């Protein structure tokens, strides 16, 4: 069963922590360090969901989300924004750009996996099991 999650994140430490927590729960993680690569991988790896940093080099998360949404084959793939932006309006802006949900950094290792699962398709919310 597909348990691949794509993480688009330019910060190595953030990627490492998210990868660690999610792999420990049985997910397979594919990392991309910028938006362009992330979009390319999203179109080829059939991810269960896409975790998207907002502050990215060259192409920010808003632009990445908008681009991902242009592809009908990704229609049912949730985009979960993971960002330290916490100002009023940012949440609305990333949701308007196409994100399904929003998780704030710094991530809480105790609740992170449960928060991600909340956005997965119903039949995968117990996921992680192989
Ligand atoms: Mn970043």
PDB file of C-alpha atoms and ligand atoms in Angstrom:
ATOM      1  CA  UNK A   1       0.000   0.000   0.000  1.00  0.00           C
ATOM      2  CA  UNK A   2       1.205   3.500  -0.800  1.00  0.00           C
ATOM      3  CA  UNK A   3       2.632   5.147   2.288  1.00  0.00           C
ATOM      4  CA  UNK A   4       4.845   7.694   0.553  1.00  0.00           C
ATOM      5  CA  UNK A   5       4.928  11.249   1.834  1.00  0.00           C
ATOM      6  CA  UNK A   6       6.718  13.993  -0.056  1.00  0.00           C
ATOM      7  CA  UNK A   7       8.343  16.681   2.109  1.00  0.00           C
ATOM      8  CA  UNK A   8       9.362  19.908   0.370  1.00  0.00           C
ATOM      9  CA  UNK A   9      11.630  21.625   2.875  1.00  0.00           C
ATOM     10  CA  UNK A  10      14.920  23.474   2.416  1.00  0.00           C
ATOM     11  CA  UNK A  11      16.050  23.278   6.045  1.00  0.00           C
ATOM     12  CA  UNK A  12      18.024  20.083   6.597  1.00  0.00           C
ATOM     13  CA  UNK A  13      17.304  19.882  10.319  1.00  0.00           C
ATOM     14  CA  UNK A  14      13.568  20.322   9.852  1.00  0.00           C
ATOM     15  CA  UNK A  15      13.564  17.695   7.116  1.00  0.00           C
ATOM     16  CA  UNK A  16      15.584  15.347   9.310  1.00  0.00           C
ATOM     17  CA  UNK A  17      13.172  15.654  12.238  1.00  0.00           C
ATOM     18  CA  UNK A  18      10.029  15.246  10.134  1.00  0.00           C
ATOM     19  CA  UNK A  19      11.576  12.294   8.312  1.00  0.00           C
ATOM     20  CA  UNK A  20      12.578  10.673  11.597  1.00  0.00           C
ATOM     21  CA  UNK A  21       9.134  11.030  13.178  1.00  0.00           C
ATOM     22  CA  UNK A  22       7.222   9.873  10.111  1.00  0.00           C
ATOM     23  CA  UNK A  23       9.529   6.974   9.214  1.00  0.00           C
ATOM     24  CA  UNK A  24       9.250   5.761  12.780  1.00  0.00           C
ATOM     25  CA  UNK A  25       5.496   5.594  12.167  1.00  0.00           C
ATOM     26  CA  UNK A  26       5.979   3.519   9.036  1.00  0.00           C
ATOM     27  CA  UNK A  27       5.813   6.134   6.294  1.00  0.00           C
ATOM     28  CA  UNK A  28       8.253   6.299   3.419  1.00  0.00           C
ATOM     29  CA  UNK A  29       9.667   9.803   3.061  1.00  0.00           C
ATOM     30  CA  UNK A  30      10.844  11.472  -0.109  1.00  0.00           C
ATOM     31  CA  UNK A  31      12.535  14.818   0.485  1.00  0.00           C
ATOM     32  CA  UNK A  32      12.910  17.744  -1.915  1.00  0.00           C
ATOM     33  CA  UNK A  33      14.933  20.828  -0.981  1.00  0.00           C
ATOM     34  CA  UNK A  34      13.220  23.265  -3.332  1.00  0.00           C
ATOM     35  CA  UNK A  35       9.860  23.806  -4.962  1.00  0.00           C
ATOM     36  CA  UNK A  36      10.856  23.007  -8.508  1.00  0.00           C
ATOM     37  CA  UNK A  37      12.221  19.589  -7.536  1.00  0.00           C
ATOM     38  CA  UNK A  38       9.257  19.041  -5.257  1.00  0.00           C
ATOM     39  CA  UNK A  39       6.779  19.573  -8.076  1.00  0.00           C
ATOM     40  CA  UNK A  40       8.747  17.262 -10.354  1.00  0.00           C
ATOM     41  CA  UNK A  41       8.813  14.531  -7.701  1.00  0.00           C
ATOM     42  CA  UNK A  42       5.140  15.049  -6.817  1.00  0.00           C
ATOM     43  CA  UNK A  43       4.207  14.274 -10.411  1.00  0.00           C
ATOM     44  CA  UNK A  44       6.269  11.103 -10.540  1.00  0.00           C
ATOM     45  CA  UNK A  45       6.052   9.495  -7.087  1.00  0.00           C
ATOM     46  CA  UNK A  46       2.269   9.390  -6.450  1.00  0.00           C
ATOM     47  CA  UNK A  47       2.520  10.642  -2.868  1.00  0.00           C
ATOM     48  CA  UNK A  48      -0.112  10.058  -0.224  1.00  0.00           C
ATOM     49  CA  UNK A  49       0.300  13.685   0.859  1.00  0.00           C
ATOM     50  CA  UNK A  50       2.690  16.587   0.364  1.00  0.00           C
ATOM     51  CA  UNK A  51       4.203  18.481   3.299  1.00  0.00           C
ATOM     52  CA  UNK A  52       5.159  21.935   2.112  1.00  0.00           C
ATOM     53  CA  UNK A  53       7.434  24.508   3.698  1.00  0.00           C
ATOM     54  CA  UNK A  54       6.470  28.111   2.828  1.00  0.00           C
ATOM     55  CA  UNK A  55       9.848  29.808   3.045  1.00  0.00           C
ATOM     56  CA  UNK A  56      11.724  28.156   0.210  1.00  0.00           C
ATOM     57  CA  UNK A  57      14.445  29.476  -2.092  1.00  0.00           C
ATOM     58  CA  UNK A  58      13.452  30.779  -5.545  1.00  0.00           C
ATOM     59  CA  UNK A  59       9.839  29.573  -5.493  1.00  0.00           C
ATOM     60  CA  UNK A  60       7.936  29.992  -2.234  1.00  0.00           C
ATOM     61  CA  UNK A  61       5.360  27.606  -0.850  1.00  0.00           C
ATOM     62  CA  UNK A  62       2.441  29.700  -2.091  1.00  0.00           C
ATOM     63  CA  UNK A  63       3.696  29.430  -5.665  1.00  0.00           C
ATOM     64  CA  UNK A  64       4.441  25.720  -5.228  1.00  0.00           C
ATOM     65  CA  UNK A  65       0.936  25.012  -3.906  1.00  0.00           C
ATOM     66  CA  UNK A  66      -0.644  26.963  -6.761  1.00  0.00           C
ATOM     67  CA  UNK A  67       1.472  25.060  -9.307  1.00  0.00           C
ATOM     68  CA  UNK A  68       0.664  21.665  -7.764  1.00  0.00           C
ATOM     69  CA  UNK A  69      -3.041  22.503  -7.984  1.00  0.00           C
ATOM     70  CA  UNK A  70      -2.803  22.913 -11.763  1.00  0.00           C
ATOM     71  CA  UNK A  71      -2.244  19.174 -12.109  1.00  0.00           C
ATOM     72  CA  UNK A  72      -5.478  17.170 -12.022  1.00  0.00           C
ATOM     73  CA  UNK A  73      -3.583  13.964 -11.160  1.00  0.00           C
ATOM     74  CA  UNK A  74      -2.705  15.566  -7.818  1.00  0.00           C
ATOM     75  CA  UNK A  75      -6.285  16.588  -7.166  1.00  0.00           C
ATOM     76  CA  UNK A  76      -6.817  14.212  -4.265  1.00  0.00           C
ATOM     77  CA  UNK A  77      -3.372  14.611  -2.738  1.00  0.00           C
ATOM     78  CA  UNK A  78      -3.549  16.760   0.413  1.00  0.00           C
ATOM     79  CA  UNK A  79      -1.020  19.584   0.666  1.00  0.00           C
ATOM     80  CA  UNK A  80      -0.102  20.294   4.266  1.00  0.00           C
ATOM     81  CA  UNK A  81       1.722  23.565   4.799  1.00  0.00           C
ATOM     82  CA  UNK A  82       4.376  23.400   7.512  1.00  0.00           C
ATOM     83  CA  UNK A  83       5.559  26.852   8.322  1.00  0.00           C
ATOM     84  CA  UNK A  84       6.788  29.259  10.934  1.00  0.00           C
ATOM     85  CA  UNK A  85       4.755  32.039   9.399  1.00  0.00           C
ATOM     86  CA  UNK A  86       2.202  32.767  12.087  1.00  0.00           C
ATOM     87  CA  UNK A  87       0.932  36.172  11.172  1.00  0.00           C
ATOM     88  CA  UNK A  88      -2.733  36.878  10.653  1.00  0.00           C
ATOM     89  CA  UNK A  89      -3.648  36.178   7.060  1.00  0.00           C
ATOM     90  CA  UNK A  90      -0.917  33.658   6.311  1.00  0.00           C
ATOM     91  CA  UNK A  91      -3.168  30.748   7.050  1.00  0.00           C
ATOM     92  CA  UNK A  92      -5.834  32.089   4.732  1.00  0.00           C
ATOM     93  CA  UNK A  93      -3.238  32.824   2.075  1.00  0.00           C
ATOM     94  CA  UNK A  94      -1.782  29.317   1.990  1.00  0.00           C
ATOM     95  CA  UNK A  95      -5.226  27.723   2.074  1.00  0.00           C
ATOM     96  CA  UNK A  96      -6.281  30.004  -0.788  1.00  0.00           C
ATOM     97  CA  UNK A  97      -3.197  28.879  -2.712  1.00  0.00           C
ATOM     98  CA  UNK A  98      -4.419  25.305  -2.482  1.00  0.00           C
ATOM     99  CA  UNK A  99      -3.183  23.835   0.783  1.00  0.00           C
ATOM    100  CA  UNK A 100      -5.528  21.454   2.576  1.00  0.00           C
ATOM    101  CA  UNK A 101      -4.197  22.261   6.014  1.00  0.00           C
ATOM    102  CA  UNK A 102      -1.572  24.027   8.017  1.00  0.00           C
ATOM    103  CA  UNK A 103       0.857  22.991  10.765  1.00  0.00           C
ATOM    104  CA  UNK A 104       2.958  25.540  12.613  1.00  0.00           C
ATOM    105  CA  UNK A 105       6.688  25.309  13.272  1.00  0.00           C
ATOM    106  CA  UNK A 106       8.390  24.572  15.481  1.00  0.00           C
ATOM    107  CA  UNK A 107       6.746  21.191  15.110  1.00  0.00           C
ATOM    108  CA  UNK A 108       5.783  19.344  18.262  1.00  0.00           C
ATOM    109  CA  UNK A 109       7.311  15.839  18.080  1.00  0.00           C
ATOM    110  CA  UNK A 110       4.584  14.551  20.428  1.00  0.00           C
ATOM    111  CA  UNK A 111       1.711  15.504  18.142  1.00  0.00           C
ATOM    112  CA  UNK A 112       3.240  15.930  14.682  1.00  0.00           C
ATOM    113  CA  UNK A 113       2.420  12.492  13.260  1.00  0.00           C
ATOM    114  CA  UNK A 114      -1.182  12.652  14.523  1.00  0.00           C
ATOM    115  CA  UNK A 115      -1.569  16.106  12.981  1.00  0.00           C
ATOM    116  CA  UNK A 116      -0.340  14.815   9.621  1.00  0.00           C
ATOM    117  CA  UNK A 117      -2.605  11.760   9.775  1.00  0.00           C
ATOM    118  CA  UNK A 118      -5.591  14.014  10.334  1.00  0.00           C
ATOM    119  CA  UNK A 119      -5.166  15.266   6.766  1.00  0.00           C
ATOM    120  CA  UNK A 120      -4.693  11.858   5.137  1.00  0.00           C
ATOM    121  CA  UNK A 121      -7.472   9.995   3.362  1.00  0.00           C
ATOM    122  CA  UNK A 122      -9.755   8.265   5.876  1.00  0.00           C
ATOM    123  CA  UNK A 123      -8.511   4.765   5.076  1.00  0.00           C
ATOM    124  CA  UNK A 124      -4.917   5.813   5.777  1.00  0.00           C
ATOM    125  CA  UNK A 125      -5.399   7.551   9.080  1.00  0.00           C
ATOM    126  CA  UNK A 126      -4.229   4.525  10.985  1.00  0.00           C
ATOM    127  CA  UNK A 127      -1.363   4.524   8.494  1.00  0.00           C
ATOM    128  CA  UNK A 128       2.136   3.826   9.040  1.00  0.00           C
ATOM    129  CA  UNK A 129       1.330   0.155   9.184  1.00  0.00           C
ATOM    130  CA  UNK A 130       2.970  -1.560   6.256  1.00  0.00           C
TER     131      UNK A 130
HETATM  132 MN1  LIG B   1      12.311  26.964   4.634  1.00  0.00          MN
END
